[in-house]
Amino acid sequence: MTSASGEPTGCIFCDITDPGRSDLIVARGRLSFVILNLYPYNNGHLMVVPNRHVPNLASMAPDELAELMQLTRRSEMVLNEAYKPQGINVGINLGRPAGAGVADHLHVHLVPRWNGDTNFMTVVGNVRVVPESLDATKAKLEPIFARLALRGD
């Protein structure tokens, strides 16, 4: 979201779509985009975000909801191909009490999971160990998103 002057308003998802700030975006639709989580829980942690600044599903138009789910589906397919996880957490946190870090701009998390992927570092040290850089993750995922988009998947 930007002001009339074009200045950022403070929403990380609205501001990231501005030119020069989109380095974490791995795929775009007409009404939504897929972005890497800057602080991932696991390699490949993605978020699907509507372009429009909306706080909840009830505020979305039917075409926005449809594309959000289509990109969530495509993200699942990409993660399965790229990482072969044993599971994927897919979730939406509506409001701060529900765990939303960005409470006023809806987004869907997809977190690849493997048996035993939560270790003592997270439990004891409150630290995540993610061995892949975001640049490497983006380089791995972008071509798969592009191929699936061309196929219409």
PDB file of C-alpha atoms in Angstrom:
ATOM      1  CA  MET A   1       0.000   0.000   0.000  1.00  0.00           C
ATOM      2  CA  THR A   2       1.371   3.415  -0.914  1.00  0.00           C
ATOM      3  CA  SER A   3       0.232   6.927  -0.244  1.00  0.00           C
ATOM      4  CA  ALA A   4      -0.863   9.318  -3.002  1.00  0.00           C
ATOM      5  CA  SER A   5       2.741  10.547  -3.158  1.00  0.00           C
ATOM      6  CA  GLY A   6       3.956   6.999  -3.808  1.00  0.00           C
ATOM      7  CA  GLU A   7       5.617   6.699  -0.406  1.00  0.00           C
ATOM      8  CA  PRO A   8       5.470   3.332   1.410  1.00  0.00           C
ATOM      9  CA  THR A   9       2.786   3.068   4.084  1.00  0.00           C
ATOM     10  CA  GLY A  10       4.404   0.447   6.280  1.00  0.00           C
ATOM     11  CA  CYS A  11       2.794  -2.786   5.061  1.00  0.00           C
ATOM     12  CA  ILE A  12       5.644  -5.110   4.097  1.00  0.00           C
ATOM     13  CA  PHE A  13       3.509  -6.938   1.535  1.00  0.00           C
ATOM     14  CA  CYS A  14       2.247  -3.765  -0.148  1.00  0.00           C
ATOM     15  CA  ASP A  15       5.693  -2.161  -0.114  1.00  0.00           C
ATOM     16  CA  ILE A  16       7.451  -5.269  -1.458  1.00  0.00           C
ATOM     17  CA  THR A  17       5.469  -5.068  -4.701  1.00  0.00           C
ATOM     18  CA  ASP A  18       7.015  -1.680  -5.468  1.00  0.00           C
ATOM     19  CA  PRO A  19       9.766  -1.741  -8.144  1.00  0.00           C
ATOM     20  CA  GLY A  20      13.157  -2.553  -6.683  1.00  0.00           C
ATOM     21  CA  ARG A  21      11.703  -4.277  -3.602  1.00  0.00           C
ATOM     22  CA  SER A  22      10.502  -7.519  -5.171  1.00  0.00           C
ATOM     23  CA  ASP A  23      13.645  -9.668  -4.809  1.00  0.00           C
ATOM     24  CA  LEU A  24      11.821 -12.270  -2.676  1.00  0.00           C
ATOM     25  CA  ILE A  25       8.909 -12.761  -5.101  1.00  0.00           C
ATOM     26  CA  VAL A  26       9.105 -16.103  -6.931  1.00  0.00           C
ATOM     27  CA  ALA A  27       5.815 -16.004  -8.888  1.00  0.00           C
ATOM     28  CA  ARG A  28       3.083 -13.535  -9.786  1.00  0.00           C
ATOM     29  CA  GLY A  29      -0.526 -13.881 -10.713  1.00  0.00           C
ATOM     30  CA  ARG A  30      -2.860 -11.101 -11.769  1.00  0.00           C
ATOM     31  CA  LEU A  31      -4.243 -10.548  -8.251  1.00  0.00           C
ATOM     32  CA  SER A  32      -1.721 -12.302  -5.965  1.00  0.00           C
ATOM     33  CA  PHE A  33       1.935 -13.226  -5.711  1.00  0.00           C
ATOM     34  CA  VAL A  34       4.147 -15.877  -4.101  1.00  0.00           C
ATOM     35  CA  ILE A  35       7.014 -14.723  -1.940  1.00  0.00           C
ATOM     36  CA  LEU A  36       9.779 -16.349   0.080  1.00  0.00           C
ATOM     37  CA  ASN A  37       9.525 -15.884   3.816  1.00  0.00           C
ATOM     38  CA  LEU A  38      12.444 -13.698   4.913  1.00  0.00           C
ATOM     39  CA  TYR A  39      12.632 -15.684   8.175  1.00  0.00           C
ATOM     40  CA  PRO A  40      11.749 -19.231   7.051  1.00  0.00           C
ATOM     41  CA  TYR A  41      10.867 -22.074   9.406  1.00  0.00           C
ATOM     42  CA  ASN A  42      12.260 -24.531   6.831  1.00  0.00           C
ATOM     43  CA  ASN A  43      13.817 -24.403   3.379  1.00  0.00           C
ATOM     44  CA  GLY A  44      11.168 -23.446   0.843  1.00  0.00           C
ATOM     45  CA  HIS A  45       8.866 -21.591   3.286  1.00  0.00           C
ATOM     46  CA  LEU A  46       6.541 -19.620   0.973  1.00  0.00           C
ATOM     47  CA  MET A  47       3.687 -17.166   1.390  1.00  0.00           C
ATOM     48  CA  VAL A  48       0.885 -16.514  -1.081  1.00  0.00           C
ATOM     49  CA  VAL A  49      -0.267 -12.896  -0.774  1.00  0.00           C
ATOM     50  CA  PRO A  50      -3.099 -10.973  -2.439  1.00  0.00           C
ATOM     51  CA  ASN A  51      -2.001  -7.745  -4.125  1.00  0.00           C
ATOM     52  CA  ARG A  52      -4.837  -5.891  -2.449  1.00  0.00           C
ATOM     53  CA  HIS A  53      -4.416  -4.972   1.207  1.00  0.00           C
ATOM     54  CA  VAL A  54      -7.120  -7.086   2.889  1.00  0.00           C
ATOM     55  CA  PRO A  55      -7.192  -8.352   6.491  1.00  0.00           C
ATOM     56  CA  ASN A  56      -9.253 -11.537   6.034  1.00  0.00           C
ATOM     57  CA  LEU A  57     -10.926 -13.922   3.611  1.00  0.00           C
ATOM     58  CA  ALA A  58     -14.310 -12.228   4.076  1.00  0.00           C
ATOM     59  CA  SER A  59     -12.861  -9.017   2.583  1.00  0.00           C
ATOM     60  CA  MET A  60     -11.743 -10.691  -0.640  1.00  0.00           C
ATOM     61  CA  ALA A  61     -13.588 -10.742  -3.947  1.00  0.00           C
ATOM     62  CA  PRO A  62     -14.363 -14.156  -5.511  1.00  0.00           C
ATOM     63  CA  ASP A  63     -11.706 -13.756  -8.236  1.00  0.00           C
ATOM     64  CA  GLU A  64      -9.093 -12.864  -5.590  1.00  0.00           C
ATOM     65  CA  LEU A  65     -10.006 -15.918  -3.526  1.00  0.00           C
ATOM     66  CA  ALA A  66      -9.844 -18.160  -6.589  1.00  0.00           C
ATOM     67  CA  GLU A  67      -6.393 -16.955  -7.593  1.00  0.00           C
ATOM     68  CA  LEU A  68      -5.103 -17.112  -4.013  1.00  0.00           C
ATOM     69  CA  MET A  69      -6.086 -20.782  -3.875  1.00  0.00           C
ATOM     70  CA  GLN A  70      -4.732 -21.490  -7.383  1.00  0.00           C
ATOM     71  CA  LEU A  71      -1.354 -20.049  -6.398  1.00  0.00           C
ATOM     72  CA  THR A  72      -1.453 -21.974  -3.109  1.00  0.00           C
ATOM     73  CA  ARG A  73      -2.059 -25.166  -5.109  1.00  0.00           C
ATOM     74  CA  ARG A  74       0.759 -24.335  -7.513  1.00  0.00           C
ATOM     75  CA  SER A  75       3.055 -23.572  -4.570  1.00  0.00           C
ATOM     76  CA  GLU A  76       2.294 -27.011  -3.119  1.00  0.00           C
ATOM     77  CA  MET A  77       3.203 -28.603  -6.462  1.00  0.00           C
ATOM     78  CA  VAL A  78       6.435 -26.593  -6.707  1.00  0.00           C
ATOM     79  CA  LEU A  79       7.510 -27.471  -3.159  1.00  0.00           C
ATOM     80  CA  ASN A  80       6.773 -31.157  -3.711  1.00  0.00           C
ATOM     81  CA  GLU A  81       8.888 -31.193  -6.863  1.00  0.00           C
ATOM     82  CA  ALA A  82      11.763 -29.112  -5.516  1.00  0.00           C
ATOM     83  CA  TYR A  83      12.097 -30.471  -1.975  1.00  0.00           C
ATOM     84  CA  LYS A  84      10.112 -33.720  -1.841  1.00  0.00           C
ATOM     85  CA  PRO A  85       8.865 -32.983   1.692  1.00  0.00           C
ATOM     86  CA  GLN A  86       7.035 -35.611   3.709  1.00  0.00           C
ATOM     87  CA  GLY A  87       4.329 -33.032   4.452  1.00  0.00           C
ATOM     88  CA  ILE A  88       3.473 -29.354   4.077  1.00  0.00           C
ATOM     89  CA  ASN A  89       1.872 -27.071   6.641  1.00  0.00           C
ATOM     90  CA  VAL A  90      -0.574 -24.722   4.885  1.00  0.00           C
ATOM     91  CA  GLY A  91      -2.092 -22.035   7.049  1.00  0.00           C
ATOM     92  CA  ILE A  92      -3.591 -18.586   7.428  1.00  0.00           C
ATOM     93  CA  ASN A  93      -3.287 -16.704  10.719  1.00  0.00           C
ATOM     94  CA  LEU A  94      -6.091 -14.153  11.013  1.00  0.00           C
ATOM     95  CA  GLY A  95      -5.239 -11.546  13.654  1.00  0.00           C
ATOM     96  CA  ARG A  96      -2.361 -11.203  16.108  1.00  0.00           C
ATOM     97  CA  PRO A  97      -3.881 -13.540  18.720  1.00  0.00           C
ATOM     98  CA  ALA A  98      -3.916 -16.245  16.011  1.00  0.00           C
ATOM     99  CA  GLY A  99      -0.198 -15.735  15.354  1.00  0.00           C
ATOM    100  CA  ALA A 100      -0.267 -13.289  12.438  1.00  0.00           C
ATOM    101  CA  GLY A 101       2.984 -11.349  12.231  1.00  0.00           C
ATOM    102  CA  VAL A 102       1.407  -9.089   9.602  1.00  0.00           C
ATOM    103  CA  ALA A 103      -2.143  -8.961  10.911  1.00  0.00           C
ATOM    104  CA  ASP A 104      -3.759  -6.581   8.455  1.00  0.00           C
ATOM    105  CA  HIS A 105      -2.636  -8.105   5.116  1.00  0.00           C
ATOM    106  CA  LEU A 106      -3.848 -11.665   4.642  1.00  0.00           C
ATOM    107  CA  HIS A 107      -1.291 -14.239   3.507  1.00  0.00           C
ATOM    108  CA  VAL A 108      -1.119 -18.039   3.242  1.00  0.00           C
ATOM    109  CA  HIS A 109       1.960 -19.841   4.606  1.00  0.00           C
ATOM    110  CA  LEU A 110       3.291 -23.049   3.053  1.00  0.00           C
ATOM    111  CA  VAL A 111       6.027 -24.724   5.100  1.00  0.00           C
ATOM    112  CA  PRO A 112       7.622 -27.963   3.830  1.00  0.00           C
ATOM    113  CA  ARG A 113       8.009 -30.529   6.626  1.00  0.00           C
ATOM    114  CA  TRP A 114      10.076 -33.679   7.151  1.00  0.00           C
ATOM    115  CA  ASN A 115      10.015 -36.214   9.955  1.00  0.00           C
ATOM    116  CA  GLY A 116      12.287 -34.936  12.714  1.00  0.00           C
ATOM    117  CA  ASP A 117      12.781 -31.451  11.236  1.00  0.00           C
ATOM    118  CA  THR A 118      12.166 -29.713  14.579  1.00  0.00           C
ATOM    119  CA  ASN A 119      15.364 -30.020  16.561  1.00  0.00           C
ATOM    120  CA  PHE A 120      16.901 -28.837  19.805  1.00  0.00           C
ATOM    121  CA  MET A 121      17.999 -25.504  18.267  1.00  0.00           C
ATOM    122  CA  THR A 122      14.366 -24.412  17.875  1.00  0.00           C
ATOM    123  CA  VAL A 123      13.193 -25.866  21.173  1.00  0.00           C
ATOM    124  CA  VAL A 124      16.113 -24.827  23.412  1.00  0.00           C
ATOM    125  CA  GLY A 125      17.799 -21.940  21.621  1.00  0.00           C
ATOM    126  CA  ASN A 126      14.764 -20.362  19.932  1.00  0.00           C
ATOM    127  CA  VAL A 127      16.898 -20.398  16.748  1.00  0.00           C
ATOM    128  CA  ARG A 128      16.134 -21.856  13.327  1.00  0.00           C
ATOM    129  CA  VAL A 129      18.768 -23.601  11.248  1.00  0.00           C
ATOM    130  CA  VAL A 130      17.996 -23.288   7.540  1.00  0.00           C
ATOM    131  CA  PRO A 131      20.947 -24.534   5.447  1.00  0.00           C
ATOM    132  CA  GLU A 132      19.818 -23.015   2.122  1.00  0.00           C
ATOM    133  CA  SER A 133      20.160 -19.313   1.306  1.00  0.00           C
ATOM    134  CA  LEU A 134      17.106 -17.400   0.072  1.00  0.00           C
ATOM    135  CA  ASP A 135      18.915 -16.765  -3.231  1.00  0.00           C
ATOM    136  CA  ALA A 136      19.410 -20.519  -3.695  1.00  0.00           C
ATOM    137  CA  THR A 137      15.766 -21.173  -2.796  1.00  0.00           C
ATOM    138  CA  LYS A 138      14.583 -18.557  -5.300  1.00  0.00           C
ATOM    139  CA  ALA A 139      16.832 -19.968  -8.046  1.00  0.00           C
ATOM    140  CA  LYS A 140      15.418 -23.443  -7.387  1.00  0.00           C
ATOM    141  CA  LEU A 141      11.736 -22.463  -7.259  1.00  0.00           C
ATOM    142  CA  GLU A 142      11.295 -19.745  -9.916  1.00  0.00           C
ATOM    143  CA  PRO A 143      11.826 -21.998 -12.949  1.00  0.00           C
ATOM    144  CA  ILE A 144       9.368 -24.578 -11.598  1.00  0.00           C
ATOM    145  CA  PHE A 145       6.728 -21.885 -11.014  1.00  0.00           C
ATOM    146  CA  ALA A 146       7.302 -20.578 -14.565  1.00  0.00           C
ATOM    147  CA  ARG A 147       6.984 -24.051 -16.113  1.00  0.00           C
ATOM    148  CA  LEU A 148       3.784 -24.863 -14.198  1.00  0.00           C
ATOM    149  CA  ALA A 149       2.281 -21.473 -15.096  1.00  0.00           C
ATOM    150  CA  LEU A 150       2.947 -22.104 -18.795  1.00  0.00           C
ATOM    151  CA  ARG A 151       1.235 -25.501 -18.498  1.00  0.00           C
ATOM    152  CA  GLY A 152      -1.699 -23.898 -16.717  1.00  0.00           C
ATOM    153  CA  ASP A 153      -1.176 -25.909 -13.513  1.00  0.00           C
TER     154      ASP A 153
END
